[in-house]
Short mmCIF file of C-alpha atoms in Angstrom, two decimals:
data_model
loop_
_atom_site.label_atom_id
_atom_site.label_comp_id
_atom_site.label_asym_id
_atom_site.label_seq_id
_atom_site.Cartn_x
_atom_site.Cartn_y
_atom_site.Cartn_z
CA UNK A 23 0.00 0.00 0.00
CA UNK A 24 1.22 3.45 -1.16
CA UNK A 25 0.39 5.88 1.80
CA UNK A 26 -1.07 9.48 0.01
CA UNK A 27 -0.95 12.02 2.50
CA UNK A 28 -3.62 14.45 2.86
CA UNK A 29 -3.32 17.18 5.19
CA UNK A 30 -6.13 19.32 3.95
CA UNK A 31 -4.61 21.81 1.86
CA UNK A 32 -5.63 20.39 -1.40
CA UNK A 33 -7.59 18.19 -3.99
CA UNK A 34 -5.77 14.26 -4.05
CA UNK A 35 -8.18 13.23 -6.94
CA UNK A 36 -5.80 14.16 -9.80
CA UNK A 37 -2.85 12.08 -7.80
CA UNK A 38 -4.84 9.37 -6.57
CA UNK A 39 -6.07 9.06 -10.36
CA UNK A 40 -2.92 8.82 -11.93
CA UNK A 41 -1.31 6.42 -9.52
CA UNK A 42 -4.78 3.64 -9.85
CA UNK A 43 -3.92 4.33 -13.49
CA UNK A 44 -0.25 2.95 -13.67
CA UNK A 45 -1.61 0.76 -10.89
CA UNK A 46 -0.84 1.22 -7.51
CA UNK A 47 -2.50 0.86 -4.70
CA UNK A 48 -3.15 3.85 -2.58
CA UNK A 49 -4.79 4.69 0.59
CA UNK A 50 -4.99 8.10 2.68
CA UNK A 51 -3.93 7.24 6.32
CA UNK A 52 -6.64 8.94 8.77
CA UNK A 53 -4.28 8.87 11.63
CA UNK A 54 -0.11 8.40 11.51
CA UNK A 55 -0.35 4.85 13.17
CA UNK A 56 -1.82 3.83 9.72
CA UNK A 57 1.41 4.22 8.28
CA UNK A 58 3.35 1.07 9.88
CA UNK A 59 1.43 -0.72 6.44
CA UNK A 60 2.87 1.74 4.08
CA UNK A 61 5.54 0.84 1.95
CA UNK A 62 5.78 4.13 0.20
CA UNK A 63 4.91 7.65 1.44
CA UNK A 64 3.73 10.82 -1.19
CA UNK A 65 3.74 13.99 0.15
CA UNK A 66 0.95 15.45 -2.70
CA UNK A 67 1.17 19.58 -2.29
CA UNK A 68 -0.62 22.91 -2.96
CA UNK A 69 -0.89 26.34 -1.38
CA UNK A 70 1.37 27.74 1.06
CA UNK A 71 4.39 26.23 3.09
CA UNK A 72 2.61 26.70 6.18
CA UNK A 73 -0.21 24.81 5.28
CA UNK A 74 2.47 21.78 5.90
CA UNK A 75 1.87 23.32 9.19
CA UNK A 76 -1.29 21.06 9.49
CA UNK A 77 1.36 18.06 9.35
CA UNK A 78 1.92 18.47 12.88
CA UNK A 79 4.19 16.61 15.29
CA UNK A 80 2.66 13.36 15.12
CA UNK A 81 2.57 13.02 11.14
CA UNK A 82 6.22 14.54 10.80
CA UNK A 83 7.12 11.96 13.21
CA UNK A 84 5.13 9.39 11.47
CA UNK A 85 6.80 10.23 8.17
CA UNK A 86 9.95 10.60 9.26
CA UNK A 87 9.41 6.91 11.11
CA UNK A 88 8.68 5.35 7.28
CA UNK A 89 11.54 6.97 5.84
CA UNK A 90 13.93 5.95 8.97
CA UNK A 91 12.41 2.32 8.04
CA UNK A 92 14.07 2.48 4.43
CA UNK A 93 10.48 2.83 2.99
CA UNK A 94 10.60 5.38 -0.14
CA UNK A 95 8.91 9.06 0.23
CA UNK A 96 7.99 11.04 -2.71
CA UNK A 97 7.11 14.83 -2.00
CA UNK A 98 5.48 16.47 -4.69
CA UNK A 99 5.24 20.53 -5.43
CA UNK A 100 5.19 22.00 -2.04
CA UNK A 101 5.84 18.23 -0.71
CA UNK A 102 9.26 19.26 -2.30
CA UNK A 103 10.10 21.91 -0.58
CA UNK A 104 8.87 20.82 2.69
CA UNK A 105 11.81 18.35 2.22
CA UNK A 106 13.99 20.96 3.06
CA UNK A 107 14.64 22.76 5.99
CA UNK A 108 12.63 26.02 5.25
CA UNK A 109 11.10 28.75 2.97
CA UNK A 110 11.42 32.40 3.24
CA UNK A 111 7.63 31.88 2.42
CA UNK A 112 6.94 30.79 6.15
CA UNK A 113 9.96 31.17 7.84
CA UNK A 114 8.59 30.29 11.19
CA UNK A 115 7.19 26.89 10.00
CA UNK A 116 10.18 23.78 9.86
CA UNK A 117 10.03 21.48 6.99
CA UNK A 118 11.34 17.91 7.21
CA UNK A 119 15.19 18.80 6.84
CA UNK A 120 16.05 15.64 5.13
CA UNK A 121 17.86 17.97 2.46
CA UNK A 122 20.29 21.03 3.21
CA UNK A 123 18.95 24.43 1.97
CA UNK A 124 16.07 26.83 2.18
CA UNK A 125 13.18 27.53 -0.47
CA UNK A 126 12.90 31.02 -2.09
CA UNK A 127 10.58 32.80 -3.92
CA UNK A 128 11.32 32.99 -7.56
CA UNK A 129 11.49 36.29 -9.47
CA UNK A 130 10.19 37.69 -12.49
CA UNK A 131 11.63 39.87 -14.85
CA UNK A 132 12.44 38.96 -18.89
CA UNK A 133 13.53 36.25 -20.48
CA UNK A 134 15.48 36.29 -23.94
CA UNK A 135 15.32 33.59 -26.26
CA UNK A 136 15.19 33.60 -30.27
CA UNK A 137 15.84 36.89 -30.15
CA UNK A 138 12.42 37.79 -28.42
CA UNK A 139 11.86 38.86 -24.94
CA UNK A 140 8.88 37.43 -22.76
CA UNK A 141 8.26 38.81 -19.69
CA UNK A 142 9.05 36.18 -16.85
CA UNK A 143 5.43 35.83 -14.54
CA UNK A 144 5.06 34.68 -10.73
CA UNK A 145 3.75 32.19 -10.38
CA UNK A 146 5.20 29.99 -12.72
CA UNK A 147 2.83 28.40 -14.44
CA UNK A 148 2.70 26.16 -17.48
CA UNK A 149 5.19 23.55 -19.17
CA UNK A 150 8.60 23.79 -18.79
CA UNK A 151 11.90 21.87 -19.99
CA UNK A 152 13.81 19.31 -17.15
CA UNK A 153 17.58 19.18 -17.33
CA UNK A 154 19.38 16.26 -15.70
CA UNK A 155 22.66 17.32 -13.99
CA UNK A 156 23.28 13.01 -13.73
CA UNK A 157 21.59 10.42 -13.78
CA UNK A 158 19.31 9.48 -11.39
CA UNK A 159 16.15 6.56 -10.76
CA UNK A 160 13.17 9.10 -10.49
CA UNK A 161 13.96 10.51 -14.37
CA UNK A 162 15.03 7.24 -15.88
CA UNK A 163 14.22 6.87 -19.28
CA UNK A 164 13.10 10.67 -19.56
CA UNK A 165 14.58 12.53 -22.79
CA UNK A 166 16.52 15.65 -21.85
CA UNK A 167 14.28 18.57 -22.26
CA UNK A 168 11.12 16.74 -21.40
CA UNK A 169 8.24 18.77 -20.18
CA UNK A 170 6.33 18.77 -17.18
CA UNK A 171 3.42 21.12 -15.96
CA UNK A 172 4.42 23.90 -12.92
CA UNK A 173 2.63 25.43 -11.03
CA UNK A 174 4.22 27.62 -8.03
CA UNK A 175 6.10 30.62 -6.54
CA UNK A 176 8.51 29.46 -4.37
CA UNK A 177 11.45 26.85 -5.17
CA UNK A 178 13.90 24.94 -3.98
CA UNK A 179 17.87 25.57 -4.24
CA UNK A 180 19.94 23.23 -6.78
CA UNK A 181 22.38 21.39 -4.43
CA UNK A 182 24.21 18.05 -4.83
CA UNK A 183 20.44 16.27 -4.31
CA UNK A 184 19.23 17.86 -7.94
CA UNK A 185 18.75 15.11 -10.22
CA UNK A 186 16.82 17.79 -12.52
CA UNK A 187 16.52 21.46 -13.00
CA UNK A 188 14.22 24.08 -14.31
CA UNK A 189 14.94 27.73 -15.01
CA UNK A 190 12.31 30.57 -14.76
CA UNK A 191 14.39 33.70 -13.84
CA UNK A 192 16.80 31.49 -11.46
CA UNK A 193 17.84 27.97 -11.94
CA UNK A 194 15.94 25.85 -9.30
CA UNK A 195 15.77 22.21 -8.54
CA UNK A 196 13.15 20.65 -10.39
CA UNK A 197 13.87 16.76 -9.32
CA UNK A 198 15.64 15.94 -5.46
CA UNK A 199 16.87 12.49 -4.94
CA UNK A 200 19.05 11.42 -2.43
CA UNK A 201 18.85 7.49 -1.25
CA UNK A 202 15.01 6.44 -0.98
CA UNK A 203 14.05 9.73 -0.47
CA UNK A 204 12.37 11.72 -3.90
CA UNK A 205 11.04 15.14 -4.42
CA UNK A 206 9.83 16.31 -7.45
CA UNK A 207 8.63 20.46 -8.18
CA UNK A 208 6.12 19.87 -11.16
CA UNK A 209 3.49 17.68 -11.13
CA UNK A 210 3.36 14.60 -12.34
CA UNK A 211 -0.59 13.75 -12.08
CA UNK A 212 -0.87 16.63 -14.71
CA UNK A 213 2.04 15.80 -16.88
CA UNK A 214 0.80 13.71 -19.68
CA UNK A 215 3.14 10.41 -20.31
CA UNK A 216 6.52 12.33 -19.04
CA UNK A 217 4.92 12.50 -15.44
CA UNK A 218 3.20 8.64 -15.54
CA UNK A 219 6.57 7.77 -16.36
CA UNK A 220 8.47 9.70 -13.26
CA UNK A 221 5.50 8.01 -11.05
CA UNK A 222 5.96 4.80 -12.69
CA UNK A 223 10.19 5.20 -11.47
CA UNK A 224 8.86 6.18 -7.91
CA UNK A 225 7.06 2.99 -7.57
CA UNK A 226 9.96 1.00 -9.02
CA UNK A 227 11.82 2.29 -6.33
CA UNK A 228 9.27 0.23 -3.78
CA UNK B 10 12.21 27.80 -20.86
CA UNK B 11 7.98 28.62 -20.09
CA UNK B 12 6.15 26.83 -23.16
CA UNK B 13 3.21 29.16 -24.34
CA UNK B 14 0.05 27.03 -23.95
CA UNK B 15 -2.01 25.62 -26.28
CA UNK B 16 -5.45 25.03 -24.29
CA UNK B 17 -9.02 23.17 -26.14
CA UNK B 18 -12.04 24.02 -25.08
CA UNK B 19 -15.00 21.60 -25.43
CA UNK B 20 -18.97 23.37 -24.99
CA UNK B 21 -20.94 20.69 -23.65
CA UNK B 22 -24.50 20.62 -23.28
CA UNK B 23 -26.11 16.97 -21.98
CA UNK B 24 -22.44 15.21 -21.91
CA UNK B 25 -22.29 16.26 -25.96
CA UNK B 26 -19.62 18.83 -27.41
CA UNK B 27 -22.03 20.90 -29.40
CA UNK B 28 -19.57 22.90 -31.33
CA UNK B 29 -19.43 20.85 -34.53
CA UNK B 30 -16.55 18.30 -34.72
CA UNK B 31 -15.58 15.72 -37.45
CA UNK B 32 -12.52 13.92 -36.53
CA UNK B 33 -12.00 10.73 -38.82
CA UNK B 34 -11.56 7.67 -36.57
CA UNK B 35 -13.96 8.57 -33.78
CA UNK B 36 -15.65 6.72 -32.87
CA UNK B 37 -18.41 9.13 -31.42
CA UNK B 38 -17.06 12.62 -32.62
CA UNK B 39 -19.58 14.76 -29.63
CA UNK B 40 -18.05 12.46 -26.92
CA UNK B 41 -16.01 14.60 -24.85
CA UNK B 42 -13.73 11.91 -23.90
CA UNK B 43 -12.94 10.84 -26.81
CA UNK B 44 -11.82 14.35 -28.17
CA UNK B 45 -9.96 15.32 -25.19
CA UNK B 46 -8.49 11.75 -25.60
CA UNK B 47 -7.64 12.87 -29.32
CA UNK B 48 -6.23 16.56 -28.59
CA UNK B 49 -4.21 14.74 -25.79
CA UNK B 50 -2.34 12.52 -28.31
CA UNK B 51 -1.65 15.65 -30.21
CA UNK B 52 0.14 17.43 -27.80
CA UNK B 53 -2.56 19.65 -26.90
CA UNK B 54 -0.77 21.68 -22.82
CA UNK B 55 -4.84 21.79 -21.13
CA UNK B 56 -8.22 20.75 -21.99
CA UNK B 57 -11.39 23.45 -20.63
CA UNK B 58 -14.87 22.07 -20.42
CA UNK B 59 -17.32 24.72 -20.58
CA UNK B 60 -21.03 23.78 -19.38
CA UNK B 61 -23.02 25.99 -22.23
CA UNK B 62 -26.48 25.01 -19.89
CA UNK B 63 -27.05 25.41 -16.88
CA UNK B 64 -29.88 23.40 -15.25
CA UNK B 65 -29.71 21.26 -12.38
CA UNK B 66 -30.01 18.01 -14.22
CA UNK B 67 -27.25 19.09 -16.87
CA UNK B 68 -25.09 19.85 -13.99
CA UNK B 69 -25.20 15.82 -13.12
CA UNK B 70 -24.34 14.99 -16.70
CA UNK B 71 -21.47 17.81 -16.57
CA UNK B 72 -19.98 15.76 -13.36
CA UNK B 73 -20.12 12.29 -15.28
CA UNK B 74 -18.77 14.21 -18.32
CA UNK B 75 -15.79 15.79 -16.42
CA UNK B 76 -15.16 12.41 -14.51
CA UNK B 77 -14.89 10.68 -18.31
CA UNK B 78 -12.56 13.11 -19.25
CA UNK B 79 -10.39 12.73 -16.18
CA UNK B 80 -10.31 9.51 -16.07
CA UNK B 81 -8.94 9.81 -20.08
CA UNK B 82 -5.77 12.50 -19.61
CA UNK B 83 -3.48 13.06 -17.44
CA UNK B 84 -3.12 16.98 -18.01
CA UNK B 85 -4.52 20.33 -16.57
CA UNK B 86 -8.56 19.84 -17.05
CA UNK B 87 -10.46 23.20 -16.01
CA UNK B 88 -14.58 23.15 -15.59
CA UNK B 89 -16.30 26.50 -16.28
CA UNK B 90 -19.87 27.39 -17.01
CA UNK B 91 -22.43 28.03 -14.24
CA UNK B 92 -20.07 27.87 -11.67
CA UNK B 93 -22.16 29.89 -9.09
CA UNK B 94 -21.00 28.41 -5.68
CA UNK B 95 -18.57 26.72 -3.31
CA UNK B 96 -20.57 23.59 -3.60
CA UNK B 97 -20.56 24.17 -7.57
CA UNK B 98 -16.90 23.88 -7.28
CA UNK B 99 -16.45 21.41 -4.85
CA UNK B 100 -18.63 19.34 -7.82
CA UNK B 101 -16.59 19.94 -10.47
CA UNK B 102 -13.41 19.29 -8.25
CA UNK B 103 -14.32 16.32 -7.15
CA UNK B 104 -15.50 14.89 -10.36
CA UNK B 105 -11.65 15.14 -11.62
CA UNK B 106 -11.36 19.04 -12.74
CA UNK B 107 -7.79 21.13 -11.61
CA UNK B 108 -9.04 24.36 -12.12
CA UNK B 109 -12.18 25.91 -12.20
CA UNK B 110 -13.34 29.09 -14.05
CA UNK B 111 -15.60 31.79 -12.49
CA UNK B 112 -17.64 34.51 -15.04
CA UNK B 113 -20.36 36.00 -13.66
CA UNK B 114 -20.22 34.52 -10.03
CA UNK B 115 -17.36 36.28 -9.19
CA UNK B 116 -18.21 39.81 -10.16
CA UNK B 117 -21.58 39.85 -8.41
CA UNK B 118 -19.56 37.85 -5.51
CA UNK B 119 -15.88 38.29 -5.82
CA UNK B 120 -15.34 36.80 -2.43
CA UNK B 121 -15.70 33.82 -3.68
CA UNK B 122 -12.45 33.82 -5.40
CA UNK B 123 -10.65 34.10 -2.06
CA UNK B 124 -12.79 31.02 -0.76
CA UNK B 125 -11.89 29.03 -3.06
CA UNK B 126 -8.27 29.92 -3.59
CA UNK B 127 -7.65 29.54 0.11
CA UNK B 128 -9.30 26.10 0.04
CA UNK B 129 -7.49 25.12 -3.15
CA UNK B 130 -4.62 27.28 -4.01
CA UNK B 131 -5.05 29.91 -6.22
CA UNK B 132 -3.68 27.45 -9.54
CA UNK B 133 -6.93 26.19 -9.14
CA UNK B 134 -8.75 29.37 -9.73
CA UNK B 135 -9.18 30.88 -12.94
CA UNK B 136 -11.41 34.10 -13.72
CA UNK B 137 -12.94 34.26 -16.69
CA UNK B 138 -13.85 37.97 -17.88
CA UNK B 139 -15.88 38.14 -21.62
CA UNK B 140 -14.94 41.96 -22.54
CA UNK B 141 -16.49 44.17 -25.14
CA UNK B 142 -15.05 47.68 -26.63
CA UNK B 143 -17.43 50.23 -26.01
CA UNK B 144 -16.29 53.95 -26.54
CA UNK B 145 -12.88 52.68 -26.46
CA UNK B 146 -13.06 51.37 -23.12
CA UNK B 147 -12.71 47.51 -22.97
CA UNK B 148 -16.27 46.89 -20.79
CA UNK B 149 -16.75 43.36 -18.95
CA UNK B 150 -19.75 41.63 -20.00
CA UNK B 151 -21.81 39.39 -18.01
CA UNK B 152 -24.27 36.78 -18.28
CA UNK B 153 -22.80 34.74 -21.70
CA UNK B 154 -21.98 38.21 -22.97
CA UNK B 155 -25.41 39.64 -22.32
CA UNK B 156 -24.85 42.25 -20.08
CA UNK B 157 -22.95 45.42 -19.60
CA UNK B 158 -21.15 45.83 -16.23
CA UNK B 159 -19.84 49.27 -15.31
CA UNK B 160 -16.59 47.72 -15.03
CA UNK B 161 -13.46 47.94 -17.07
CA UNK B 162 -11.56 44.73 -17.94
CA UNK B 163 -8.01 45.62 -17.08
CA UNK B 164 -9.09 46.72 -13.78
CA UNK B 165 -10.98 43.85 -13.23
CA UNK B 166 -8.28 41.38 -13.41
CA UNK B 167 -5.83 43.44 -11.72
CA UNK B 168 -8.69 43.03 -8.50
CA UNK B 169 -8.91 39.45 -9.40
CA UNK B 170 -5.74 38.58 -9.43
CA UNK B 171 -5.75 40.45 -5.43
CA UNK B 172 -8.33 38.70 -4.20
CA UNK B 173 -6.61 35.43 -5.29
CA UNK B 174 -7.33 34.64 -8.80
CA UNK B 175 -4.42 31.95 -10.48
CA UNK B 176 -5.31 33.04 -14.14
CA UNK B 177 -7.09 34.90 -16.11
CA UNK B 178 -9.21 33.54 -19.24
CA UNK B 179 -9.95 36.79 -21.34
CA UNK B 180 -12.62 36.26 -24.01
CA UNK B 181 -13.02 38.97 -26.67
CA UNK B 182 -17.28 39.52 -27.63
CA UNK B 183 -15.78 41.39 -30.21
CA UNK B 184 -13.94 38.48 -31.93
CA UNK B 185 -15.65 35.49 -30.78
CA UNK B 186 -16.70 33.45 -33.26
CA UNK B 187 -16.07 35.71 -36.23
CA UNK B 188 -12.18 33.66 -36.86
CA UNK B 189 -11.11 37.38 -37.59
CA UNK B 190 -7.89 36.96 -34.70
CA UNK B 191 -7.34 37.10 -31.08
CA UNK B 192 -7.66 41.03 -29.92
CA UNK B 193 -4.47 41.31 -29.36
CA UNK B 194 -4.84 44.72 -28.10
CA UNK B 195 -7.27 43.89 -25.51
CA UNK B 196 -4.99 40.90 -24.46
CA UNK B 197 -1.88 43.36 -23.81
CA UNK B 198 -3.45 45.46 -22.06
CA UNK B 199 -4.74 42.82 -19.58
CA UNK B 200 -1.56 40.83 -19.58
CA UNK B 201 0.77 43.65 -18.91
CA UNK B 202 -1.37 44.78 -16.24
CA UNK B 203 -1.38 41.29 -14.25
CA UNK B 204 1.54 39.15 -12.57
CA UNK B 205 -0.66 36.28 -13.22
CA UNK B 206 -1.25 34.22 -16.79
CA UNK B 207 -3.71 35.69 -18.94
CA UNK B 208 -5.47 32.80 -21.36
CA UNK B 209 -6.83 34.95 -24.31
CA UNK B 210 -10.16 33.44 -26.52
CA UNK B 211 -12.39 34.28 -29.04
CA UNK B 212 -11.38 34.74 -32.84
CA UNK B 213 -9.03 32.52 -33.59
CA UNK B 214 -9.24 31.44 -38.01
CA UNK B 215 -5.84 30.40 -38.74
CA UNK B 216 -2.91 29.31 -37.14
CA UNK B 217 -0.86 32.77 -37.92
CA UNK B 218 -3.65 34.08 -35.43
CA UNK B 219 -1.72 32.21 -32.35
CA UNK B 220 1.65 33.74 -33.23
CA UNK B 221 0.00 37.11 -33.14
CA UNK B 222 -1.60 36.74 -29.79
CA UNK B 223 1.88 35.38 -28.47
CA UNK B 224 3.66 38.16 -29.57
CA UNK B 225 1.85 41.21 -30.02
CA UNK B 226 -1.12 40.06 -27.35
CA UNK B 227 1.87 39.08 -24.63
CA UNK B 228 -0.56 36.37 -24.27
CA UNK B 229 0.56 33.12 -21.88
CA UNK B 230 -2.21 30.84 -23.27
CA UNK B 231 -4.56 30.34 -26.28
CA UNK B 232 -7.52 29.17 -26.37
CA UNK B 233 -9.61 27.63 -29.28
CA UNK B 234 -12.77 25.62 -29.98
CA UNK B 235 -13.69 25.02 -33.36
CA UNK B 236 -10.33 25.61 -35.54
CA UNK B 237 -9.41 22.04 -33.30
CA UNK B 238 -12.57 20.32 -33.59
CA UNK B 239 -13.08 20.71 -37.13
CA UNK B 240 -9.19 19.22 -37.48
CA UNK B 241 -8.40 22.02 -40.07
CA UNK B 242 -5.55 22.25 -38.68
CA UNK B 243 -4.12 19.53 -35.77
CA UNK B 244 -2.60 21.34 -32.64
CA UNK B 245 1.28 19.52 -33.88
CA UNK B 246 0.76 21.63 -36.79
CA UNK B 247 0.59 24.34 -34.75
CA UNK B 248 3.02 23.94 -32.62
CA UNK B 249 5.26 23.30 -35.26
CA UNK B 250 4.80 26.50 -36.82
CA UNK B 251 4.88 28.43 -33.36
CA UNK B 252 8.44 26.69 -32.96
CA UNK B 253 9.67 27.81 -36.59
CA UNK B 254 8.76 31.49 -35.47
CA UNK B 255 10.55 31.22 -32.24
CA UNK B 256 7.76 30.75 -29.73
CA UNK B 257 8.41 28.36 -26.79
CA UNK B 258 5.88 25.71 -27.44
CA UNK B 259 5.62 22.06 -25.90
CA UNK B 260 6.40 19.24 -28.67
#
C-alpha cells in the first residue's frame, strides 16, 4: 500500500487518479499509526508552506518513522520543498530537513530567447523543460528537455540532491533524490506520459 | 524555458460537445472523452470544459462528463460554465477538474475567489472575464456576454488577481466566433497589467492568429474551440509553426 498524505490543503483526486492508473495501490492514512502498512509515502502539495503546518508533530514523526524504516517518500510541489529545511515563504514553519537548503521565492523579470523577450510571470505556471545534472532513478528513461506542468512561486535551491533542473528567472531544482528519499517540483498527475513515467520510477523504487 | 500554452475548449451541453466536430476515426465525434483523448495525443498543454447550460439536471451529466474526461488524460482539465458556488466547485473538483473558471459569479460575488483559492490554491482558480469595446473602453460583459457591467476589464483582473485569482481567461465579444484573430490589443493590455497568466479566446481562423496573440497580445495561453474540432488544422501543426517562429511551445 502506497500511503497518500492528505493534510487538507488540497484536492488528491488528480494524484490518486494517476497512480490507480499505472496501478498502484493507494490509501490516505486517517491517523499516523496507519502508516506502519505503508511501503511508500507521497507527500501530494498545494498552497502555502505553512499549510504543511497542518502536518503536525505526530505526522512529521510518522513520516519521518517510514523513511527511517528504508520505505521510499515522494514529495510532490510544495511536498518538495517541505523536504527541506525552510522557505522564506513561512519562515517560522520547519520542513522535514532531510535535504540542506532553504526555499525562495522565484522572481520575475524577462527572459530572452530567439531573439524575443517574454516577460518572466510569478507564479510559474505552465510547461517547462527538465535538465538532468546526472543520472538518477526518479527521471530514468526521460529525454533531456522533457516537459512537465508547474505550477508555483517558491522553489527549492539546486544542491548536490538535484537530479533535474528548471529555469524561470533562477535555476531551481526541479527533481531531489538522495537514497530512498524523492522530491519532485512539477506535477506529475498533470504531466501527460513524461509525469506517468516519473511516477511509474517512484514505484519501481518500492 | 515557459512553453506558451495551447489550451481546447470543449462546450458541452447533456455530456455532448455541441460545437461541430468531425474527426475521422472517432468513434463518437460529440463524446467529450474521446476528443480530449484525441487533442491529448496531439500534444494539446490543457483541456477546458465549458457547461453551455445550466440546469440542475445538466449539472449531473457535466460531473459524469468531467469524470470521463479525467479519467482519459493526465493533463490540466479546467470546468467552467455556471459555476455559481462553493458547492458548484467542490462538484466539479471532485469529479476530476484542476481548475475551475468563475464569469459572472465572481463579479456579483468576488469573495468567492478568495474562498476558493484559500481552500485550493489559487492554480486552481481561474477568472474568466468576456470583454467588449465600447467607446474605447474595454467593458466586462456578463451573463454569456449579455450584459454590460460598469466595469473595465483591465481593472478587473488586476482586482482578481488580489483577491486570489491563479489566471485569467480573457474572451473577446468582439472576436468570438467571427475567426477574424485574437484582440491582441485587448490581451496586452490585460496581460501587462497582471503578474498572473492571462489565457486569451475568441477569434481565432488560422494558425498565424496564435503567433500574433503570443507576440503582439503578450498572451501566456490560447484558447480555441472550433479551428481544433473541425481538425483544419491539428494542434502539432501548430506547434510546429509556433516553434519555426521562435515561440516556446511544448512538442
Amino acid at each position: 500500500m502506497i500511503a497518500l498524505i492528505d493534510y487538507g490543503a488540497g484536492n488528491l483526486t488528480s494524484v490518486r487518479k494517476a497512480l490507480s492508473a499505472i496501478g498502484a495501490e493507494v490509501e490516505v492514512p486517517r491517523e499516523p499509526s496507519e502508516l506502519d502498512d505503508a511501503m511508500a509515502v507521497i507527500v501530494p502539495g498545494v498552497g502555502n508552506f505553512q499549510s504543511t503546518a497542518a502536518m503536525n508533530n505526530r505526522w512529521r514523526q510518522g513520516i519521518l518513522d517510514v523513511v527511517g524504516r528504508g520505505r521510499p517518500l515522494l514529495g510532490i510541489c510544495l511536498g518538495l520543498q517541505w523536504l527541506f529545511e525552510g522557505s522564506t515563504e513561512a519562515p517560522a514553519c520547519q520542513g522535514l530537513a532531510l535535504m540542506t537548503g532553504q526555499c525562495d521565492r522565484l522572481e520575475g523579470g524577462v527572459e530572452v530567447s530567439a531573439g524575443r523577450s517574454w516577460p518572466l510571470k510569478i507564479p510559474h505556471v505552465g510547461w517547462n523543460a527538465l535538465h538532468f545534472p546526472r543520472a538518477s532513478r526518479l527521471f530514468e528513461g526521460l529525454e533531456e528537455g522533457s516537459q512537465v506542468y508547474f505550477t508555483h512561486s517558491y522553489a527549492a535551491p539546486v544542491t548536490t540532491d538535484a537530479v533535474a533542473v528548471t529555469a524561470h528567472g533562477r535555476t531551481f531544482a526541479s527533481g531531489v533524490e538522495r537514497g530512498h528519499v524523492f522530491g519532485v517540483q512539477f506535477h506529475p498527475e498533470k504531466s501527460g506520459d513524461a509525469g506517468l513515467r516519473v511516477l511509474r520510477n517512484f514505484l519501481n523504487a518500492v | 524555458m515557459l512553453s506558451k500554452r495551447i489550451i481546447a475548449c470543449l462546450d458541452v451541453r447533456n455530456g455532448e460537445v455541441v460545437k461541430g466536430v468531425h474527426f475521422e476515426g472517432l468513434r463518437n465525434a460529440g463524446d467529450p472523452a474521446e476528443l480530449a483523448a484525441r487533442y491529448n495525443e496531439e500534444g494539446i498543454d490543457e483541456v477546458v470544459i465549458l457547461d453551455v447550460t445550466a440546469t440542475l439536471e445538466n449539472r449531473r451529466a457535466l460531473a459524469e462528463t468531467v469524470g470521463a474526461v479525467a479519467k482519459r488524460i493526465f493533463i490540466p482539465l479546467t470546468v467552467g460554465g455556471g459555476i455559481r458556488s462553493e458547492d458548484d466547485a467542490a462538484a466539479a473538483v471532485e469529479a476530476g477538474a484542476d481548475k475551475v473558471s468563475l464569469n459572472t459569479a465572481a463579479l456579483t460575488n468576488p469573495r468567492l475567489i478568495a474562498t476558493l483559492a484559500a481552500r485550493y490554491g489559487s492554480q486552481a482558480v481561474i477568472v474568466a472575464i468576456d470583454a467588449k469595446w465600447v467607446d474605447g473602453r474595454a467593458i466586462v460583459y456578463v451573463r454569456s456576454g449579455q450584459h454590460g457591467t460598469e466595469r473595465e476589464a483591465v481593472e478587473w483582473a488586476r482586482e482578481a488577481a488580489d483577491r486570489g485569482a491563479g489566471e485569467i481567461l480573457l474572451t473577446s465579444i468582439d472576436r468570438d466566433g467571427t475567426r477574424q484573430g485574437f484582440d491582441c490589443a485587448l490581451t496586452a493590455a490585460v496581460s501587462n497589467a497582471v503578474d498572473i497568466p492571462v489565457i486569451a479566446s475568441g477569434g481565432a481562423g488560422t494558425l498565424d492568429h496564435f503567433s500574433e496573440v503570443f507576440i503582439d497580445g503578450c498572451a501566456d495561453a490560447a484558447l480555441a474551440a472550433s479551428i481544433f474540432h473541425f481538425s483544419e488544422h491539428s494542434v502539432r501543426t501548430l506547434k510546429e509553426l509556433l516553434r519555426g517562429r521562435g515561440i516556446p511551445v511544448r512538442l
